[in-house]
Amino acid sequence: MLEAAMSIADAEGLSAVSMRRVATELRVEAMSLYHHVANKDALLDGLVERVVTEALDESTSAAEQAGSTSDDWRVDVRTRSLAARRVMLRHPWAPALITSRSTIPLQVQSMFEAVLAAMIRGGVSYRTAHRGLHALSSMVLGFAQEPFSSSDGDPSMEGVEMSDDLVAQFAEKFPYTSAMVAAELHSDGEPTLGWCDSQTEFEFTLGLLLDGLDRAARTEG
């Protein structure tokens, strides 16, 4: 059932996921789904758990492979973060769904635990590691919340644009943001999770955080 819901979300966006649509995909009566989940909210919670489990499994596997060639904790954390990001790029609806839920799956804590363990084993103190987890939290999950996002990764929102009047009003009220947008618009086809969350920006921010934490760890002693 969750596989069917995920396939629908991947192909058409999260808005296309409903109990009736999932039942149609599975060629069963919609009421039969309620033997497995209580309601649509429970189905969405299941989707979150499913995609986070996928991110955890992929990041763990990638880190284990990278561990054989490096003992640098930054490589471990970077590898885990980028692997989780690959999962989120496969399911672009997932970041908005994850941040909208009132409960977070246990697998998320497992991801943070693995990153904490890598830092501690690499010589980072618990104090700096604690701060690092706060700074890296979105990176570990594979996405960063985009302050200028115009959609939730739903394909049905692609191509939506503001009218010329709204663009002019925005430019008048936020001239610096407008200038930045004009200068930094990305080319079509670049992998994104939101309007401006490109791979280059993700890796740039991740590198800054890891290098900064490494410097802090080296100056503690």
Short mmCIF file of C-alpha atoms in Angstrom, two decimals:
data_model
loop_
_atom_site.label_atom_id
_atom_site.label_comp_id
_atom_site.label_asym_id
_atom_site.label_seq_id
_atom_site.Cartn_x
_atom_site.Cartn_y
_atom_site.Cartn_z
CA MET A 1 0.00 0.00 0.00
CA LEU A 2 2.77 2.44 0.92
CA GLU A 3 4.64 1.52 -2.23
CA ALA A 4 1.57 2.40 -4.27
CA ALA A 5 1.13 5.71 -2.44
CA MET A 6 4.80 6.54 -2.94
CA SER A 7 4.61 5.76 -6.65
CA ILE A 8 1.61 8.07 -7.03
CA ALA A 9 3.36 10.87 -5.12
CA ASP A 10 6.54 10.48 -7.18
CA ALA A 11 4.64 10.59 -10.46
CA GLU A 12 1.94 13.17 -9.75
CA GLY A 13 2.72 14.92 -6.49
CA LEU A 14 1.49 14.43 -2.95
CA SER A 15 -1.84 16.10 -3.71
CA ALA A 16 -2.75 13.11 -5.89
CA VAL A 17 -2.46 10.69 -2.96
CA SER A 18 -5.80 9.71 -1.46
CA MET A 19 -7.27 6.56 0.00
CA ARG A 20 -9.47 6.14 -3.07
CA ARG A 21 -6.59 6.68 -5.50
CA VAL A 22 -4.33 4.21 -3.67
CA ALA A 23 -7.15 1.65 -3.66
CA THR A 24 -7.63 2.15 -7.40
CA GLU A 25 -3.92 1.63 -7.95
CA LEU A 26 -4.06 -1.60 -5.96
CA ARG A 27 -7.35 -2.64 -7.62
CA VAL A 28 -9.16 -3.05 -4.32
CA GLU A 29 -12.08 -1.31 -2.60
CA ALA A 30 -11.12 1.88 -0.75
CA MET A 31 -12.72 0.61 2.46
CA SER A 32 -10.36 -2.35 2.52
CA LEU A 33 -7.43 0.02 3.14
CA TYR A 34 -8.85 0.92 6.53
CA HIS A 35 -7.93 -2.56 7.74
CA HIS A 36 -4.30 -1.40 7.41
CA VAL A 37 -4.39 2.31 8.25
CA ALA A 38 -6.88 4.33 10.27
CA ASN A 39 -7.16 7.26 7.84
CA LYS A 40 -5.26 9.39 5.34
CA ASP A 41 -3.16 10.99 8.09
CA ALA A 42 -1.95 7.54 9.08
CA LEU A 43 -1.15 6.85 5.44
CA LEU A 44 0.91 10.05 5.25
CA ASP A 45 2.72 9.15 8.47
CA GLY A 46 3.52 5.81 6.87
CA LEU A 47 4.93 7.58 3.82
CA VAL A 48 7.19 9.68 6.04
CA GLU A 49 8.43 6.57 7.83
CA ARG A 50 9.00 4.83 4.53
CA VAL A 51 11.04 7.61 2.93
CA VAL A 52 13.07 8.26 6.10
CA THR A 53 13.84 4.54 6.36
CA GLU A 54 15.04 4.64 2.75
CA ALA A 55 17.26 7.63 3.57
CA LEU A 56 18.65 5.92 6.68
CA ASP A 57 19.43 2.70 4.82
CA GLU A 58 21.08 4.47 1.90
CA SER A 59 23.12 6.84 4.08
CA THR A 60 24.29 3.98 6.31
CA SER A 61 25.35 1.90 3.32
CA ALA A 62 27.18 4.85 1.74
CA ALA A 63 28.98 5.69 5.00
CA GLU A 64 30.10 2.08 5.46
CA GLN A 65 31.60 2.09 1.97
CA ALA A 66 33.31 5.46 2.50
CA GLY A 67 34.63 4.32 5.89
CA SER A 68 36.94 1.84 4.24
CA THR A 69 38.89 4.66 2.57
CA SER A 70 38.79 7.45 5.14
CA ASP A 71 38.87 7.95 8.90
CA ASP A 72 37.87 11.63 8.69
CA TRP A 73 34.56 12.20 10.47
CA ARG A 74 33.69 14.93 7.98
CA VAL A 75 33.77 12.39 5.16
CA ASP A 76 31.37 10.19 7.12
CA VAL A 77 28.90 13.01 7.80
CA ARG A 78 29.19 14.41 4.29
CA THR A 79 28.61 10.98 2.77
CA ARG A 80 25.55 10.35 4.93
CA SER A 81 24.08 13.78 4.15
CA LEU A 82 24.56 13.50 0.39
CA ALA A 83 23.14 9.96 0.36
CA ALA A 84 20.04 11.14 2.22
CA ARG A 85 19.75 14.00 -0.25
CA ARG A 86 19.72 11.57 -3.17
CA VAL A 87 16.71 9.88 -1.60
CA MET A 88 14.92 13.22 -1.17
CA LEU A 89 15.61 14.10 -4.80
CA ARG A 90 13.93 10.85 -5.83
CA HIS A 91 10.92 11.85 -3.73
CA PRO A 92 10.72 15.69 -4.02
CA TRP A 93 7.41 15.78 -2.15
CA ALA A 94 9.01 14.30 0.97
CA PRO A 95 10.66 17.37 2.59
CA ALA A 96 7.42 19.32 2.83
CA LEU A 97 5.57 16.26 4.12
CA ILE A 98 8.21 15.49 6.76
CA THR A 99 8.18 19.03 8.11
CA SER A 100 4.37 19.08 8.22
CA ARG A 101 3.93 16.05 10.47
CA SER A 102 3.44 16.29 14.24
CA THR A 103 5.42 13.11 14.91
CA ILE A 104 8.84 12.15 13.56
CA PRO A 105 9.85 8.51 12.94
CA LEU A 106 12.45 6.86 15.14
CA GLN A 107 14.65 6.45 12.06
CA VAL A 108 15.35 10.19 12.12
CA GLN A 109 16.92 9.85 15.56
CA SER A 110 18.95 6.93 14.24
CA MET A 111 20.35 9.21 11.52
CA PHE A 112 21.32 11.83 14.08
CA GLU A 113 22.82 9.15 16.35
CA ALA A 114 25.06 7.94 13.53
CA VAL A 115 26.29 11.49 12.82
CA LEU A 116 26.90 12.13 16.52
CA ALA A 117 28.88 8.88 16.80
CA ALA A 118 31.03 9.87 13.81
CA MET A 119 31.86 13.24 15.36
CA ILE A 120 32.66 11.83 18.80
CA ARG A 121 34.86 9.08 17.34
CA GLY A 122 36.63 11.79 15.33
CA GLY A 123 37.59 13.70 18.48
CA VAL A 124 34.80 16.27 18.59
CA SER A 125 33.58 17.05 22.12
CA TYR A 126 29.98 16.44 23.06
CA ARG A 127 29.45 20.20 23.44
CA THR A 128 30.62 20.99 19.90
CA ALA A 129 28.88 17.89 18.54
CA HIS A 130 25.64 19.04 20.16
CA ARG A 131 25.95 22.40 18.42
CA GLY A 132 26.89 20.62 15.23
CA LEU A 133 23.74 18.51 15.29
CA HIS A 134 21.64 21.66 15.50
CA ALA A 135 23.53 23.24 12.60
CA LEU A 136 23.56 20.07 10.50
CA SER A 137 20.05 18.81 11.27
CA SER A 138 18.54 19.63 7.90
CA MET A 139 21.63 18.44 6.03
CA VAL A 140 21.50 15.04 7.73
CA LEU A 141 17.92 14.63 6.53
CA GLY A 142 19.02 15.43 2.99
CA PHE A 143 17.28 18.76 2.47
CA ALA A 144 17.48 22.34 3.63
CA GLN A 145 14.35 24.42 4.16
CA GLU A 146 14.28 26.96 1.34
CA PRO A 147 13.14 30.44 2.45
CA PHE A 148 12.18 31.44 -1.11
CA SER A 149 10.34 28.24 -2.05
CA SER A 150 7.32 28.63 -4.30
CA SER A 151 6.14 25.00 -4.17
CA ASP A 152 6.38 21.85 -2.08
CA GLY A 153 7.99 19.69 -4.73
CA ASP A 154 4.61 18.80 -6.16
CA PRO A 155 4.80 18.43 -9.96
CA SER A 156 1.38 20.05 -10.19
CA MET A 157 2.98 23.31 -9.01
CA GLU A 158 5.66 23.36 -11.67
CA GLY A 159 5.53 26.34 -13.99
CA VAL A 160 3.44 28.49 -11.63
CA GLU A 161 4.54 32.10 -11.95
CA MET A 162 3.63 35.41 -10.34
CA SER A 163 1.89 38.03 -12.42
CA ASP A 164 3.87 41.04 -13.61
CA ASP A 165 2.09 43.22 -11.04
CA LEU A 166 3.05 40.88 -8.19
CA VAL A 167 6.64 40.71 -9.44
CA ALA A 168 6.79 44.52 -9.50
CA GLN A 169 5.32 44.79 -6.00
CA PHE A 170 7.76 42.21 -4.70
CA ALA A 171 10.72 44.00 -6.31
CA GLU A 172 9.67 47.30 -4.78
CA LYS A 173 9.30 45.83 -1.29
CA PHE A 174 12.32 43.50 -1.43
CA PRO A 175 14.82 45.08 -3.85
CA TYR A 176 17.85 43.13 -2.62
CA THR A 177 16.07 39.78 -2.70
CA SER A 178 14.79 40.54 -6.18
CA ALA A 179 18.28 41.45 -7.36
CA MET A 180 19.64 38.23 -5.87
CA VAL A 181 16.93 36.18 -7.56
CA ALA A 182 17.67 37.80 -10.90
CA ALA A 183 21.38 37.12 -10.53
CA GLU A 184 21.11 33.60 -9.17
CA LEU A 185 18.34 31.98 -11.21
CA HIS A 186 19.39 28.43 -12.00
CA SER A 187 19.30 26.68 -15.32
CA ASP A 188 16.52 24.20 -16.12
CA GLY A 189 17.26 20.58 -15.33
CA GLU A 190 19.31 21.23 -12.20
CA PRO A 191 18.28 18.85 -9.38
CA THR A 192 16.35 20.80 -6.78
CA LEU A 193 14.21 20.35 -3.70
CA GLY A 194 12.25 23.56 -3.81
CA TRP A 195 12.81 26.69 -5.85
CA CYS A 196 16.50 27.29 -5.17
CA ASP A 197 17.93 24.35 -3.21
CA SER A 198 20.50 23.20 -5.75
CA GLN A 199 23.12 20.50 -5.33
CA THR A 200 25.90 23.11 -5.44
CA GLU A 201 24.28 25.17 -2.68
CA PHE A 202 23.65 22.12 -0.54
CA GLU A 203 27.26 20.92 -0.82
CA PHE A 204 28.63 24.44 -0.29
CA THR A 205 26.66 24.89 2.94
CA LEU A 206 27.50 21.38 4.11
CA GLY A 207 31.21 22.03 3.54
CA LEU A 208 31.10 25.29 5.48
CA LEU A 209 29.43 23.61 8.44
CA LEU A 210 31.81 20.66 8.52
CA ASP A 211 34.93 22.81 8.17
CA GLY A 212 33.70 25.19 10.87
CA LEU A 213 32.95 22.33 13.27
CA ASP A 214 36.36 20.82 12.57
CA ARG A 215 38.10 24.11 13.43
CA ALA A 216 36.07 24.40 16.64
CA ALA A 217 36.98 20.84 17.62
CA ARG A 218 40.70 21.50 17.02
CA THR A 219 40.75 24.65 19.19
CA GLU A 220 38.96 23.12 22.18
CA GLY A 221 41.98 21.35 23.56
#
